[in-house]
Short mmCIF file of C-alpha atoms in Angstrom, two decimals:
data_model
loop_
_atom_site.label_atom_id
_atom_site.label_comp_id
_atom_site.label_asym_id
_atom_site.label_seq_id
_atom_site.Cartn_x
_atom_site.Cartn_y
_atom_site.Cartn_z
CA UNK A 238 -15.47 15.87 4.17
CA UNK A 239 -16.51 12.56 2.68
CA UNK A 240 -16.74 9.45 4.80
CA UNK A 241 -17.58 5.79 4.20
CA UNK A 242 -18.74 3.58 7.06
CA UNK A 243 -18.86 -0.20 7.05
CA UNK A 244 -20.24 -1.14 10.46
CA UNK A 245 -19.33 -4.83 10.38
CA UNK A 246 -15.74 -6.00 10.52
CA UNK A 247 -16.78 -9.62 10.06
CA UNK A 248 -19.89 -11.19 8.59
CA UNK A 249 -20.32 -14.95 8.77
CA UNK A 250 -23.07 -16.67 6.80
CA UNK A 251 -23.83 -20.23 5.80
CA UNK A 252 -23.55 -21.32 2.19
CA UNK A 253 -26.84 -20.67 0.42
CA UNK A 254 -27.92 -17.98 2.88
CA UNK A 255 -28.53 -14.38 1.77
CA UNK A 256 -25.76 -11.86 2.20
CA UNK A 257 -25.97 -8.15 2.90
CA UNK A 258 -22.85 -6.09 3.46
CA UNK A 259 -23.69 -2.66 4.78
CA UNK A 260 -22.20 0.62 3.60
CA UNK A 261 -23.22 4.13 4.59
CA UNK A 262 -21.63 7.29 3.31
CA UNK A 263 -21.58 10.98 4.03
CA UNK A 264 -21.06 13.47 1.26
CA UNK A 265 -22.97 16.59 0.40
CA UNK A 266 -22.96 16.13 -3.35
CA UNK A 267 -23.72 13.24 -5.69
CA UNK A 268 -20.85 10.80 -5.42
CA UNK A 269 -20.03 7.67 -7.31
CA UNK A 270 -20.12 4.56 -5.15
CA UNK A 271 -18.22 1.32 -5.62
CA UNK A 272 -17.61 -2.04 -4.07
CA UNK A 273 -14.10 -3.46 -4.19
CA UNK A 274 -13.19 -7.04 -3.27
CA UNK A 275 -9.97 -8.67 -2.21
CA UNK A 276 -9.82 -12.46 -2.32
CA UNK A 277 -7.17 -14.29 -0.33
CA UNK A 278 -3.69 -13.62 -1.72
CA UNK A 279 -5.08 -11.54 -4.56
CA UNK A 280 -5.12 -7.87 -5.37
CA UNK A 281 -7.82 -5.41 -4.60
CA UNK A 282 -10.21 -5.31 -7.55
CA UNK A 283 -13.37 -3.51 -8.54
CA UNK A 284 -16.50 -5.60 -8.04
CA UNK A 285 -19.19 -3.18 -9.13
CA UNK A 286 -20.13 0.48 -9.36
CA UNK A 287 -23.52 2.02 -8.83
CA UNK A 288 -23.79 3.74 -12.20
CA UNK A 289 -23.47 0.49 -14.11
CA UNK A 290 -26.46 -1.06 -12.31
CA UNK A 291 -25.26 -4.53 -13.15
CA UNK A 292 -25.00 -7.78 -11.25
CA UNK A 293 -21.49 -9.14 -10.87
CA UNK A 294 -21.00 -12.69 -9.56
CA UNK A 295 -24.59 -12.53 -8.34
CA UNK A 296 -23.96 -9.38 -6.29
CA UNK A 297 -26.02 -6.23 -6.63
CA UNK A 298 -25.93 -2.89 -4.87
CA UNK A 299 -28.47 -0.12 -4.94
CA UNK A 300 -27.64 3.46 -4.14
CA UNK A 301 -30.16 4.91 -1.69
CA UNK A 302 -29.57 8.64 -1.62
CA UNK A 303 -32.21 9.22 1.04
CA UNK A 304 -30.51 6.86 3.49
CA UNK A 305 -27.03 7.54 2.04
CA UNK A 306 -26.45 3.82 1.78
CA UNK A 307 -24.99 1.47 -0.79
CA UNK A 308 -25.46 -2.02 0.62
CA UNK A 309 -24.10 -5.04 -1.24
CA UNK A 310 -26.44 -7.99 -1.56
CA UNK A 311 -26.45 -11.53 -2.84
CA UNK A 312 -29.40 -13.91 -2.48
CA UNK A 313 -27.38 -17.11 -2.04
CA UNK A 314 -23.84 -17.05 -0.68
CA UNK A 315 -21.17 -19.29 -2.20
CA UNK A 316 -17.96 -20.43 -0.55
CA UNK A 317 -15.94 -18.58 -3.19
CA UNK A 318 -17.52 -15.31 -2.02
CA UNK A 319 -15.37 -15.42 1.10
CA UNK A 320 -13.20 -12.32 0.87
CA UNK A 321 -12.62 -8.82 2.15
CA UNK A 322 -15.10 -6.28 0.78
CA UNK A 323 -14.54 -2.53 0.71
CA UNK A 324 -17.09 0.14 -0.05
CA UNK A 325 -15.63 3.23 -1.71
CA UNK A 326 -16.74 6.70 -2.74
CA UNK A 327 -15.52 9.02 -5.45
CA UNK A 328 -16.80 12.58 -5.13
CA UNK A 329 -16.58 13.08 -8.84
CA UNK A 330 -14.07 14.27 -11.33
CA UNK A 331 -10.63 13.05 -10.44
CA UNK A 332 -10.32 9.90 -8.48
CA UNK A 333 -9.80 11.01 -4.89
CA UNK A 334 -11.41 7.84 -3.63
CA UNK A 335 -12.36 7.26 -0.01
CA UNK A 336 -12.55 3.66 1.19
CA UNK A 337 -14.38 2.17 4.14
CA UNK A 338 -12.60 -0.01 6.68
CA UNK A 339 -13.82 -3.18 5.02
CA UNK A 340 -15.96 -6.18 5.96
CA UNK A 341 -14.62 -9.69 5.94
CA UNK A 342 -17.22 -12.07 4.55
CA UNK A 343 -16.86 -15.65 5.71
CA UNK A 344 -19.10 -18.21 4.01
CA UNK A 345 -19.41 -21.34 6.12
CA UNK A 346 -19.80 -24.59 4.12
CA UNK B 53 0.57 -7.71 -19.39
CA UNK B 54 1.67 -8.16 -15.79
CA UNK B 55 -0.70 -5.45 -14.69
CA UNK B 56 0.42 -2.98 -12.07
CA UNK B 57 3.77 -3.87 -10.56
CA UNK B 58 5.34 -2.51 -7.40
CA UNK B 59 8.79 -2.78 -5.89
CA UNK B 60 10.06 -3.73 -3.48
CA UNK B 61 7.65 -6.27 -1.99
CA UNK B 62 8.80 -5.69 1.57
CA UNK B 63 10.95 -3.04 3.19
CA UNK B 64 12.25 -2.48 6.71
CA UNK B 65 13.48 0.94 7.76
CA UNK B 66 14.25 2.74 11.00
CA UNK B 67 12.74 5.94 12.29
CA UNK B 68 14.07 9.07 10.63
CA UNK B 69 15.15 7.31 7.46
CA UNK B 70 13.84 7.98 3.98
CA UNK B 71 12.21 5.48 1.63
CA UNK B 72 11.33 5.30 -2.06
CA UNK B 73 8.66 2.98 -3.41
CA UNK B 74 8.14 2.31 -7.10
CA UNK B 75 5.18 1.55 -9.30
CA UNK B 76 4.75 0.64 -12.96
CA UNK B 77 1.21 1.10 -14.25
CA UNK B 78 -0.78 -1.32 -16.33
CA UNK B 79 -0.05 -1.08 -20.04
CA UNK B 80 -2.04 1.76 -21.61
CA UNK B 81 -2.64 3.56 -18.32
CA UNK B 82 -1.41 7.09 -17.72
CA UNK B 83 -2.67 7.91 -14.23
CA UNK B 84 -1.20 6.61 -10.98
CA UNK B 85 -2.66 6.90 -7.49
CA UNK B 86 -1.00 5.95 -4.23
CA UNK B 87 -2.76 4.66 -1.12
CA UNK B 88 -1.65 3.81 2.40
CA UNK B 89 -3.36 0.86 4.06
CA UNK B 90 -2.71 0.47 7.76
CA UNK B 91 -3.48 -2.85 9.43
CA UNK B 92 -7.22 -3.38 9.75
CA UNK B 93 -8.05 -0.27 7.77
CA UNK B 94 -9.15 0.50 4.26
CA UNK B 95 -6.80 2.14 1.77
CA UNK B 96 -6.29 5.88 2.35
CA UNK B 97 -5.68 8.12 -0.65
CA UNK B 98 -2.26 9.80 -0.60
CA UNK B 99 -2.07 11.47 -4.01
CA UNK B 100 -2.57 11.01 -7.73
CA UNK B 101 -0.26 11.75 -10.64
CA UNK B 102 -1.20 12.53 -14.20
CA UNK B 103 0.99 14.03 -16.92
CA UNK B 104 3.88 14.07 -14.43
CA UNK B 105 1.99 16.42 -12.11
CA UNK B 106 0.39 15.84 -8.73
CA UNK B 107 -3.28 16.33 -9.51
CA UNK B 108 -4.99 15.44 -6.24
CA UNK B 109 -3.72 15.03 -2.69
CA UNK B 110 -5.20 13.44 0.39
CA UNK B 111 -4.63 14.42 3.99
CA UNK B 112 -0.96 13.48 4.24
CA UNK B 113 1.96 15.65 5.39
CA UNK B 114 4.60 17.03 3.08
CA UNK B 115 6.92 14.21 4.17
CA UNK B 116 5.04 12.24 1.54
CA UNK B 117 6.02 13.22 -1.96
CA UNK B 118 5.93 11.62 -5.35
CA UNK B 119 6.98 11.73 -8.91
CA UNK B 120 5.73 10.47 -12.23
CA UNK B 121 8.06 9.79 -15.12
CA UNK B 122 7.44 10.22 -18.86
CA UNK B 123 6.79 6.47 -19.16
CA UNK B 124 3.99 6.91 -16.56
CA UNK B 125 5.78 4.97 -13.84
CA UNK B 126 5.77 6.58 -10.44
CA UNK B 127 7.65 6.84 -7.17
CA UNK B 128 6.43 7.52 -3.67
CA UNK B 129 8.96 9.06 -1.29
CA UNK B 130 8.54 9.31 2.45
CA UNK B 131 11.02 11.33 4.50
CA UNK B 132 11.72 11.31 8.22
CA UNK B 133 9.93 8.01 8.73
CA UNK B 134 7.75 7.56 11.79
CA UNK B 135 6.58 4.33 13.39
CA UNK B 136 3.07 5.23 12.23
CA UNK B 137 4.17 5.09 8.60
CA UNK B 138 4.30 1.30 8.85
CA UNK B 139 1.66 0.10 6.41
CA UNK B 140 0.95 -1.51 3.06
CA UNK B 141 1.41 1.02 0.28
CA UNK B 142 -0.76 0.41 -2.75
CA UNK B 143 -0.37 1.81 -6.21
CA UNK B 144 -3.33 1.96 -8.59
CA UNK B 145 -3.35 2.91 -12.25
CA UNK B 146 -6.11 4.00 -14.59
CA UNK B 147 -6.65 5.51 -18.00
CA UNK B 148 -7.63 9.15 -17.86
CA UNK B 149 -10.91 9.83 -19.61
CA UNK B 150 -12.85 13.02 -19.11
CA UNK B 151 -14.29 13.65 -15.70
CA UNK B 152 -15.81 10.25 -15.11
CA UNK B 153 -14.36 7.57 -12.93
CA UNK B 154 -12.21 5.07 -14.75
CA UNK B 155 -11.54 1.74 -13.12
CA UNK B 156 -8.39 1.67 -11.06
CA UNK B 157 -6.25 -1.44 -11.17
CA UNK B 158 -4.28 -2.10 -8.04
CA UNK B 159 -0.82 -3.47 -7.57
CA UNK B 160 0.15 -6.06 -4.94
CA UNK B 161 1.52 -3.41 -2.62
CA UNK B 162 4.76 -2.76 -0.76
CA UNK B 163 4.82 -3.66 2.92
CA UNK B 164 6.81 -1.01 4.82
CA UNK B 165 7.86 -1.67 8.39
CA UNK B 166 9.40 1.16 10.40
CA UNK B 167 11.33 0.13 13.52
#
């Protein structure tokens, strides 16, 4: 069975400090990994996916198959980054997506 | 385009009752997935509908059932409600395209409280 683990419920950083939100997964095959974000009073939305290898709002995430991790990083946190972040896994094919429990990022001014 | 819409916004039911939640997908989307999000948890996949058929199902009992209509809108039905069914129910729509993942767009959710 697939599983996504986000070990931190809350991560507080100062504005301008680096951010790393951790995500580990378990799945025997080659899944697709994603980060979703939910800003206050907004809907859950896709932030980035590993296959696109792009930087969105300054965030990047690298899939490490050896460590089965997909950590989300940003070199300099902004106040507008404060939100709930969910790591998610799709085993492939149809979208039976598994989400982690989420990490609340709080950027302190 | 209003995006994915869900109704009602909030719902209060008592144990043993039945409930129907509704979802209209984003314009141009033909696939609808339903998720249950308990407090403090991430969304949990319930099932997915495409071409009016249930295509994938998560680890939920048969009390949870659904339907997709020809206009791609969808309903989630839960029978014999339990206290543990209290949660935010999210609908997500996407455009089917081969076997690759296509971005899911989420609705605002329906908050179900079971007393």
